[in-house]
Coordinates of C-alpha atoms and ligand atoms in Angstrom, one line a residue:
M1069 CA 13.1 13.9 -18.1
F1070 CA 11.4 16.4 -15.6
S1071 CA 13.7 20.1 -14.8
S1072 CA 11.8 20.0 -11.7
I1073 CA 9.2 18.1 -9.6
L1074 CA 6.9 19.0 -6.7
I1075 CA 6.3 16.5 -4.1
A1076 CA 2.5 16.7 -3.0
N1077 CA 3.5 14.6 0.5
R1078 CA 5.7 14.8 3.4
G1079 CA 7.1 12.0 6.3
E1080 CA 9.7 8.8 4.9
I1081 CA 7.6 8.5 1.6
A1082 CA 8.8 12.7 0.4
L1083 CA 12.3 11.9 1.7
R1084 CA 12.1 8.7 -1.0
I1085 CA 11.3 10.6 -3.7
I1086 CA 13.6 14.5 -2.9
R1087 CA 16.3 11.3 -2.9
A1088 CA 15.7 9.8 -6.6
C1089 CA 14.8 13.0 -8.5
K1090 CA 18.4 14.4 -6.9
E1091 CA 19.9 11.2 -8.1
L1092 CA 17.9 12.0 -11.2
G1093 CA 19.0 15.8 -11.4
V1094 CA 16.3 16.9 -11.0
R1095 CA 15.1 20.3 -8.9
T1096 CA 12.9 19.4 -5.5
V1097 CA 9.8 21.4 -4.3
A1098 CA 9.1 20.0 -1.0
V1099 CA 5.4 21.2 0.1
Y1100 CA 4.3 21.5 3.7
S1101 CA 1.9 22.1 6.7
E1102 CA 2.4 24.7 9.5
A1103 CA 3.2 21.2 11.8
D1104 CA 6.0 19.8 9.7
E1105 CA 8.0 22.9 9.6
R1106 CA 11.3 21.2 11.2
S1107 CA 10.5 17.8 8.7
L1108 CA 13.0 16.8 6.6
H1109 CA 11.5 16.5 3.7
V1110 CA 11.3 20.4 4.4
K1111 CA 15.3 21.0 4.7
F1112 CA 16.2 18.5 1.9
A1113 CA 14.2 19.9 -0.7
D1114 CA 15.5 22.9 -2.9
Q1115 CA 13.0 24.9 -2.0
A1116 CA 10.2 24.4 0.9
I1117 CA 6.2 25.8 0.2
C1118 CA 4.3 25.8 3.6
I1119 CA 0.8 25.3 1.7
G1120 CA -0.9 25.3 5.1
K1121 CA -2.5 24.2 8.5
A1122 CA -2.0 21.2 10.6
Q1123 CA -4.5 18.9 9.3
A1124 CA -4.2 17.5 5.8
S1125 CA -7.7 18.3 4.5
S1126 CA -6.0 22.0 5.1
S1127 CA -2.8 21.5 3.3
Y1128 CA -2.0 17.4 2.1
L1129 CA -5.4 17.5 0.5
N1130 CA -5.3 21.2 -0.1
I1131 CA -5.8 21.7 -4.0
P1132 CA -6.1 24.1 -4.7
S1133 CA -3.0 25.1 -1.8
I1134 CA -0.3 22.6 -3.9
I1135 CA -2.0 24.0 -7.2
S1136 CA -0.6 27.7 -6.5
A1137 CA 2.4 25.7 -4.7
A1138 CA 3.4 24.5 -7.4
E1139 CA 2.7 27.2 -11.0
I1140 CA 4.6 29.2 -7.9
T1141 CA 8.0 28.0 -8.3
D1142 CA 7.0 26.8 -12.1
V1143 CA 7.2 22.9 -11.8
E1144 CA 6.7 20.6 -14.8
A1145 CA 5.5 17.8 -12.7
I1146 CA 3.8 16.8 -8.7
H1147 CA 4.5 13.7 -7.1
P1148 CA 2.4 12.9 -5.0
G1149 CA 4.0 10.0 -3.5
Y1150 CA 0.6 7.0 -1.3
G1151 CA -1.8 8.6 1.1
F1152 CA -3.6 12.1 0.6
L1153 CA -4.3 12.7 -3.3
A1154 CA -1.9 9.6 -4.5
E1155 CA -5.7 8.2 -6.0
N1156 CA -7.8 11.1 -6.5
A1157 CA -8.2 10.7 -10.3
H1158 CA -9.7 14.5 -9.7
F1159 CA -6.6 15.3 -9.2
A1160 CA -4.6 14.1 -11.2
E1161 CA -7.2 16.3 -14.1
I1162 CA -7.3 19.1 -12.0
C1163 CA -3.2 18.5 -12.3
E1164 CA -3.0 18.1 -16.2
S1165 CA -6.0 20.9 -17.2
C1166 CA -2.6 23.3 -15.1
Q1167 CA 0.2 21.8 -17.4
I1168 CA 1.2 19.9 -14.5
K1169 CA 2.1 16.3 -15.3
F1170 CA 0.9 13.9 -12.5
I1171 CA 3.1 11.8 -11.7
G1172 CA 1.1 8.4 -12.2
P1173 CA -1.6 7.1 -14.2
T1174 CA -3.8 8.6 -16.2
P1175 CA -7.4 10.0 -14.4
E1176 CA -9.7 6.6 -16.3
N1177 CA -6.9 4.2 -14.5
M1178 CA -7.3 5.6 -11.7
R1179 CA -11.3 5.8 -11.6
L1180 CA -11.7 3.0 -13.0
M1181 CA -9.7 1.0 -10.4
G1182 CA -11.8 3.1 -7.2
D1183 CA -14.7 2.2 -8.0
K1184 CA -13.7 -2.1 -6.9
M1185 CA -16.9 -3.2 -8.3
A1186 CA -16.1 -1.9 -12.2
A1187 CA -12.9 -3.3 -11.1
K1188 CA -13.8 -6.8 -11.1
E1189 CA -15.7 -7.1 -13.7
T1190 CA -12.8 -5.2 -16.2
M1191 CA -10.6 -8.1 -14.5
I1192 CA -13.3 -10.7 -15.5
K1193 CA -13.3 -9.6 -19.3
A1194 CA -9.3 -9.5 -19.3
G1195 CA -9.6 -13.4 -17.8
V1196 CA -8.1 -12.7 -14.6
P1197 CA -9.8 -15.0 -11.6
V1198 CA -12.0 -12.9 -9.5
I1199 CA -13.3 -14.1 -6.9
P1200 CA -17.4 -16.0 -6.5
G1201 CA -19.9 -13.5 -6.3
S1202 CA -23.0 -11.4 -7.3
D1203 CA -23.6 -10.0 -10.5
G1204 CA -22.9 -6.6 -10.4
L1205 CA -24.0 -4.8 -7.5
I1206 CA -27.8 -5.1 -5.1
T1207 CA -29.7 -2.8 -4.1
T1208 CA -31.9 -4.7 -1.9
K1209 CA -32.3 -7.3 1.0
E1210 CA -34.4 -9.7 -1.2
E1211 CA -31.5 -9.4 -3.6
A1212 CA -29.2 -9.8 -0.9
L1213 CA -30.4 -12.9 0.1
K1214 CA -30.9 -14.4 -3.0
E1215 CA -28.0 -13.7 -3.8
A1216 CA -26.5 -15.6 -0.4
K1217 CA -27.9 -18.4 -1.2
R1218 CA -26.6 -18.7 -4.7
I1219 CA -23.2 -18.4 -3.5
G1220 CA -22.7 -20.0 -0.2
Y1221 CA -22.6 -18.8 3.1
P1222 CA -20.2 -17.4 4.4
V1223 CA -20.8 -14.2 2.5
I1224 CA -19.1 -10.9 2.2
I1225 CA -20.2 -8.0 1.3
K1226 CA -17.6 -5.2 1.2
A1227 CA -18.6 -1.3 -0.4
S1228 CA -17.1 -1.1 -4.1
A1229 CA -16.4 2.7 -3.1
G1230 CA -13.8 0.8 -0.3
G1231 CA -11.2 -0.7 -0.7
G1232 CA -8.3 -1.5 1.6
G1233 CA -10.8 -3.2 4.5
K1234 CA -12.6 -0.1 5.2
G1235 CA -17.0 -0.8 4.4
M1236 CA -16.2 -5.1 4.6
R1237 CA -19.1 -7.1 6.5
V1238 CA -18.7 -10.8 7.4
C1239 CA -21.9 -12.2 7.4
H1240 CA -22.7 -16.4 8.0
N1241 CA -26.7 -16.7 8.5
D1242 CA -29.5 -14.9 6.3
V1243 CA -30.6 -13.6 9.5
R1244 CA -27.5 -11.4 9.6
L1245 CA -26.8 -10.9 6.6
V1246 CA -29.9 -8.3 6.1
S1247 CA -29.0 -6.2 8.7
A1248 CA -24.5 -6.6 7.9
F1249 CA -26.4 -5.2 4.0
I1250 CA -28.4 -2.2 5.4
T1251 CA -25.5 -1.4 7.9
A1252 CA -22.4 -2.1 5.0
Q1253 CA -25.0 0.0 2.9
S1254 CA -24.9 3.3 5.2
E1255 CA -21.5 3.0 6.5
A1256 CA -20.6 3.4 2.8
E1257 CA -22.9 6.1 2.3
A1258 CA -21.1 7.9 6.2
A1259 CA -17.3 6.9 4.3
F1260 CA -17.2 7.4 0.7
G1261 CA -21.0 9.0 0.7
N1262 CA -21.3 6.6 -2.0
S1263 CA -24.0 3.4 -1.1
A1264 CA -23.3 1.2 -3.3
V1265 CA -21.6 -2.3 -2.1
Y1266 CA -21.8 -6.3 -3.9
M1267 CA -21.2 -9.7 -2.3
E1268 CA -18.5 -12.5 -2.3
K1269 CA -18.3 -15.2 -1.2
Y1270 CA -15.9 -14.7 1.9
I1271 CA -12.4 -16.7 1.5
E1272 CA -11.9 -17.8 5.7
A1273 CA -8.3 -18.1 5.8
P1274 CA -6.8 -16.5 2.8
R1275 CA -3.0 -15.0 2.1
H1276 CA -2.9 -11.5 0.7
I1277 CA 0.0 -11.4 -2.1
E1278 CA -0.1 -8.7 -4.7
F1279 CA 2.2 -8.3 -7.2
Q1280 CA 3.8 -5.1 -8.6
I1281 CA 3.2 -4.5 -12.1
F1282 CA 4.8 -1.3 -14.4
A1283 CA 4.0 -0.1 -18.3
D1284 CA 4.5 2.9 -20.1
D1285 CA 3.4 5.1 -22.9
K1286 CA 4.2 2.8 -25.0
G1287 CA 2.8 -0.4 -25.0
N1288 CA 4.9 -1.9 -22.4
V1289 CA 4.0 -3.4 -19.1
V1290 CA 5.5 -5.8 -17.0
H1291 CA 5.6 -7.4 -13.5
L1292 CA 8.4 -7.4 -11.3
G1293 CA 7.2 -10.6 -8.9
E1294 CA 4.4 -10.2 -5.4
R1295 CA 5.0 -9.3 -1.9
D1296 CA 3.6 -11.6 0.6
C1297 CA 1.8 -8.7 2.8
T1298 CA -0.7 -11.4 4.4
V1299 CA 0.6 -10.5 7.9
Q1300 CA -1.7 -7.4 8.7
R1301 CA -3.5 -5.5 12.2
R1302 CA -6.9 -4.4 12.0
H1303 CA -5.7 -4.5 7.6
Q1304 CA -2.4 -2.4 9.1
K1305 CA 0.8 -4.3 7.1
L1306 CA 2.9 -5.2 9.6
I1307 CA 5.7 -7.6 7.2
E1308 CA 6.0 -7.8 4.0
E1309 CA 8.5 -9.4 2.1
S1310 CA 9.4 -10.5 -1.7
P1311 CA 9.2 -13.7 -3.0
S1312 CA 6.0 -15.4 -1.2
P1313 CA 7.0 -17.8 1.3
V1314 CA 4.2 -19.9 -0.4
L1315 CA 4.7 -19.4 -4.4
T1316 CA 5.6 -22.3 -6.3
E1317 CA 7.7 -20.6 -9.4
K1318 CA 4.2 -22.5 -11.6
L1319 CA 1.8 -20.3 -9.2
R1320 CA 4.1 -17.6 -9.9
K1321 CA 4.7 -17.2 -13.5
K1322 CA 0.7 -17.6 -14.0
M1323 CA -0.1 -15.1 -11.0
G1324 CA 2.4 -12.5 -12.9
E1325 CA 1.0 -12.6 -16.3
A1326 CA -3.1 -12.5 -15.1
A1327 CA -1.5 -9.0 -13.4
V1328 CA 0.4 -8.4 -16.3
E1329 CA -3.4 -9.3 -18.4
G1330 CA -4.6 -7.0 -16.0
A1331 CA -3.2 -3.3 -16.4
R1332 CA -2.5 -4.7 -20.0
N1333 CA -6.1 -4.4 -20.4
V1334 CA -7.2 -0.5 -18.9
A1335 CA -4.5 0.9 -20.4
Y1336 CA -2.6 1.4 -17.7
R1337 CA 0.4 3.8 -17.0
G1338 CA 2.7 3.8 -14.0
A1339 CA 3.6 1.6 -10.8
G1340 CA 0.4 -0.7 -10.3
T1341 CA -0.1 -2.9 -7.7
I1342 CA -2.2 -5.8 -8.5
E1343 CA -3.6 -7.5 -5.0
F1344 CA -5.0 -11.1 -5.3
L1345 CA -6.3 -13.2 -2.4
L1346 CA -4.7 -16.9 -2.0
D1347 CA -6.4 -19.9 -1.1
G1348 CA -4.3 -23.3 -1.4
D1349 CA -4.0 -23.2 -4.5
N1350 CA -6.0 -21.1 -5.8
F1351 CA -6.1 -17.2 -6.6
Y1352 CA -8.5 -14.1 -6.8
F1353 CA -8.1 -10.9 -7.6
M1354 CA -9.0 -9.3 -5.4
E1355 CA -8.1 -4.5 -5.9
M1356 CA -5.8 -2.8 -7.6
N1357 CA -3.5 0.2 -6.3
T1358 CA -2.9 2.4 -8.2
R1359 CA -0.2 4.4 -6.2
I1360 CA 3.3 4.1 -5.5
Q1361 CA 3.0 1.6 -2.3
V1362 CA 5.1 2.1 1.0
E1363 CA 6.4 -1.8 1.0
H1364 CA 8.0 -0.4 -2.5
P1365 CA 11.2 -1.1 -1.2
V1366 CA 10.7 -4.7 -0.4
T1367 CA 10.7 -5.3 -4.5
E1368 CA 13.1 -3.2 -5.4
T1369 CA 15.6 -4.8 -2.8
V1370 CA 15.2 -8.6 -5.0
T1371 CA 15.1 -7.1 -8.7
G1372 CA 17.7 -4.3 -8.1
F1373 CA 15.2 -1.9 -9.3
D1374 CA 14.5 1.7 -8.6
L1375 CA 11.0 1.9 -8.2
I1376 CA 10.4 5.6 -7.6
K1377 CA 13.2 7.2 -9.9
E1378 CA 10.8 4.5 -12.9
Q1379 CA 7.9 6.4 -12.2
V1380 CA 8.9 9.7 -13.0
R1381 CA 11.1 8.1 -16.1
V1382 CA 7.9 6.9 -17.3
A1383 CA 5.7 9.7 -16.6
S1384 CA 7.8 11.8 -18.2
G1385 CA 8.1 9.6 -21.7
M1386 CA 10.6 7.5 -21.4
P1387 CA 10.0 3.6 -21.9
L1388 CA 10.5 1.3 -19.0
S1389 CA 14.2 1.0 -19.2
F1390 CA 13.8 -3.0 -18.2
R1391 CA 12.1 -5.9 -20.3
Q1392 CA 10.1 -9.1 -18.5
E1393 CA 12.9 -10.7 -19.0
D1394 CA 15.1 -8.8 -17.0
V1395 CA 13.6 -9.0 -14.5
H1396 CA 14.7 -12.2 -12.2
I1397 CA 14.2 -12.0 -8.4
K1398 CA 17.2 -12.5 -6.3
G1399 CA 17.9 -13.4 -2.7
H1400 CA 15.3 -11.9 -0.5
A1401 CA 14.1 -8.8 1.7
I1402 CA 11.6 -8.3 4.3
E1403 CA 9.9 -5.2 5.8
C1404 CA 9.2 -4.1 9.3
R1405 CA 6.5 -1.2 9.3
I1406 CA 7.5 0.6 12.4
N1407 CA 4.5 2.9 13.7
A1408 CA 4.8 5.3 17.3
E1409 CA 2.4 2.9 18.3
D1410 CA 2.0 1.2 21.8
P1411 CA 1.3 -2.7 21.1
D1412 CA 0.2 -2.7 24.9
N1413 CA -2.6 -0.3 24.5
D1414 CA -4.6 -2.0 21.7
F1415 CA -1.6 0.5 18.6
R1416 CA -2.8 3.3 20.4
P1417 CA -0.7 6.2 18.3
C1418 CA 2.1 7.6 20.4
P1419 CA 3.7 10.7 19.0
G1420 CA 6.4 12.9 20.7
K1421 CA 9.2 14.2 20.7
I1422 CA 12.2 12.1 20.5
N1423 CA 15.0 13.0 22.0
A1424 CA 17.7 10.2 21.9
L1425 CA 17.9 8.2 18.3
Y1426 CA 19.7 5.2 16.4
M1427 CA 19.1 3.5 13.7
P1428 CA 20.2 0.1 12.4
G1429 CA 22.3 -0.8 9.9
G1430 CA 25.4 -2.8 8.2
A1431 CA 25.4 -5.7 6.2
G1432 CA 22.4 -5.8 4.0
V1433 CA 19.9 -3.0 5.9
R1434 CA 18.0 0.0 4.0
V1435 CA 16.2 2.1 6.3
D1436 CA 14.7 4.4 4.9
S1437 CA 12.6 7.2 7.6
H1438 CA 11.8 11.1 7.7
V1439 CA 12.5 11.3 12.3
Y1440 CA 15.9 12.3 13.9
A1441 CA 16.3 12.6 17.5
G1442 CA 14.8 16.1 18.5
Y1443 CA 12.5 16.0 15.7
E1444 CA 8.6 15.8 17.0
I1445 CA 6.3 13.5 15.6
P1446 CA 3.3 15.3 14.9
P1447 CA -0.2 13.4 15.7
F1448 CA -2.3 15.0 13.1
Y1449 CA -1.4 12.4 10.2
D1450 CA -0.6 8.6 10.0
S1451 CA 1.6 7.0 12.5
M1452 CA 5.1 5.2 10.7
I1453 CA 7.3 6.5 11.8
S1454 CA 10.2 4.9 9.7
K1455 CA 10.4 0.8 7.3
L1456 CA 13.4 -1.3 8.0
I1457 CA 14.7 -3.8 5.0
T1458 CA 16.3 -6.2 5.1
Y1459 CA 18.4 -8.2 2.6
G1460 CA 20.1 -12.6 3.1
K1461 CA 21.1 -14.9 0.5
D1462 CA 17.4 -16.9 1.4
R1463 CA 14.4 -16.2 3.9
K1464 CA 15.9 -17.3 6.8
D1465 CA 19.1 -15.4 6.7
A1466 CA 16.7 -11.6 6.3
I1467 CA 14.7 -12.9 9.2
G1468 CA 18.1 -13.0 10.9
T1469 CA 19.1 -9.4 10.3
M1470 CA 15.8 -7.7 10.5
Q1471 CA 15.7 -9.3 14.2
R1472 CA 19.4 -8.5 15.1
C1473 CA 17.8 -4.7 13.5
L1474 CA 14.5 -4.7 15.5
G1475 CA 16.4 -4.6 18.5
E1476 CA 18.9 -2.6 18.2
F1477 CA 16.0 -0.1 17.2
L1478 CA 16.1 2.8 19.7
I1479 CA 13.9 5.8 20.0
D1480 CA 13.9 7.2 23.5
P1481 CA 10.8 7.6 24.3
I1482 CA 9.2 6.6 22.0
K1483 CA 6.7 3.2 22.4
T1484 CA 7.0 1.7 19.1
T1485 CA 5.7 -1.3 16.9
A1486 CA 9.9 -3.1 17.1
G1487 CA 9.3 -5.0 19.9
F1488 CA 5.9 -6.8 18.8
Q1489 CA 7.7 -7.1 15.3
K1490 CA 10.8 -8.7 16.8
M1491 CA 8.0 -11.1 18.6
V1492 CA 6.2 -12.2 15.7
L1493 CA 9.3 -12.7 13.9
S1494 CA 10.4 -14.8 15.7
D1495 CA 6.9 -16.7 16.2
S1496 CA 7.8 -20.5 14.9
D1497 CA 4.7 -20.7 12.8
F1498 CA 5.7 -16.9 10.8
Q1499 CA 9.3 -19.0 10.5
K1500 CA 7.8 -21.6 8.4
G1501 CA 5.9 -19.3 6.4
D1502 CA 3.1 -20.9 8.5
Y1503 CA 0.5 -18.0 8.8
S1504 CA -2.8 -16.4 7.2
T1505 CA -4.8 -13.2 7.4
R1506 CA -6.0 -14.1 10.8
Y1507 CA -2.5 -14.6 11.9
I1508 CA -1.9 -11.5 14.7
E1509 CA -4.9 -12.6 16.2
K1510 CA -3.6 -15.5 17.8
F1511 CA -1.0 -12.7 19.2
F1512 CA -3.7 -11.1 21.0
P1513 CA -7.0 -13.4 22.2
K1514 CA -10.1 -12.5 21.7
R1515 CA -9.4 -9.0 21.4
E1516 CA -9.4 -8.4 17.7
E1517 CA -12.3 -8.6 15.2
Ligands
MV4_2311 C1 -12.3 -10.5 1.3 C2 -11.5 -11.4 2.7 C3 -12.2 -12.9 2.9 N1 -12.8 -13.5 1.5 N2 -12.3 -10.7 0.3 C4 -9.8 -7.2 3.3 C5 -9.0 -6.1 2.8 C6 -9.6 -5.8 1.6 N3 -8.7 -5.5 0.1 C7 -10.6 -7.6 1.1 N4 -9.4 -8.0 2.4 C8 -10.5 -9.2 2.4 N5 -11.7 -9.2 1.6 C9 -12.8 -12.3 0.8 N6 -14.2 -12.3 -0.7 C10 -10.5 -11.5 3.8 C11 -10.3 -10.0 3.5 C12 -9.8 -9.2 4.9 C13 -7.4 -9.6 4.3 C14 -7.1 -9.1 3.3 C15 -5.7 -9.0 2.8 C16 -5.5 -9.6 4.4 C17 -6.1 -9.2 6.0 C18 -7.4 -9.5 5.8 C19 -7.7 -9.4 6.7 C20 -9.3 -9.8 7.0 C21 -9.6 -10.0 6.2

């Protein structure tokens, strides 16, 4: 086990990692920007170092500053959390070259899965079903037209360096396709410095089902069931749950085995997520996230495993603490991401000073949050201020507890998404589990994409 870890992140995930480290008896070092001096991760870590100005490019994305902080404090490992440098293969390489263990997958794992077309080709080789689409990248408009004809409209053009919905274009006919292809390429170039795009059949109303996988460096690979993250708005997840209300035991087993096979095939190490689109009974690999995810508590709640501690153990060279046959899904968990945003104003971020705060509690409730009364939410980072996770013996129970919690969540004078999420949880289609990735549109007639 490591004796010390630097946490290269902020907010609730930095706190979450510090908590796991404390329970493991590991010394913690926080890094913070000038805007985060009064943050809880700074207070709760054994040591804290300011690494730069507020904007992320000067601090949480500043590799030389973070490595310097690690050298000065003599830590053995760095946990990147999610976002910022978590999926940066170059950063992982720099860590290793400085003899600092990067708590995450290998740089090769990250580089391969960061290239969405290469990831897809790798999954095909592993026998994992993928969305029907172009055979490799599309480089000319003639090729785009030919492939669209073969695949059949509607099609979607995706940036190979993209992911998470960035740089996607849906097209229904030849006329639109040519312009969509050109814009997709230039958007990809502008956003990622890489214009590579590929094409897929567009699946109109799928569900987003992702499997949590875990691997150690002894060849053990397991999955911890799925999370249903179908409820999203503009590619931002609003509600996540496990198990999915739509998976049969048979389909769960098939998808879980495909996820494990995919991870095994790339000699994956650590925590990862395999995202699938589910269309009826057909599932297709979409992308792999090589990080711990925001919604990991949902899986922790129904499996009883601590995924952050497991990441630390595996990175320190220990074997996985459980086998596939030890994983049992019990009950039902739901997470709502509470953002400081105004749902009545196009979810505009609403940072500012918190005067009064009450966080819900009681049986079956977990709150992961870094905010407190008197804290000022800085405008420089993402707007998530809290994660509410509820547990119940079944889905109805977990929903009931979440509805209570959303009502108890009081934060003056900050506008949040909590009220909107409460409305979604009361919707009969949500309660029936009857929805697709386009579900949230119905709450905003005509305004959404
Ligand atoms: C798709 C799709 C339909 N067909 N690909 C969105 C995020 C990125 N990971 C890929 N995404 C999608 N890819 C094909 N071939 C629909 C989406 C999609 C989506 C997926 C999951 C959850 C919410 C979504 C919202 C809009 C579009």
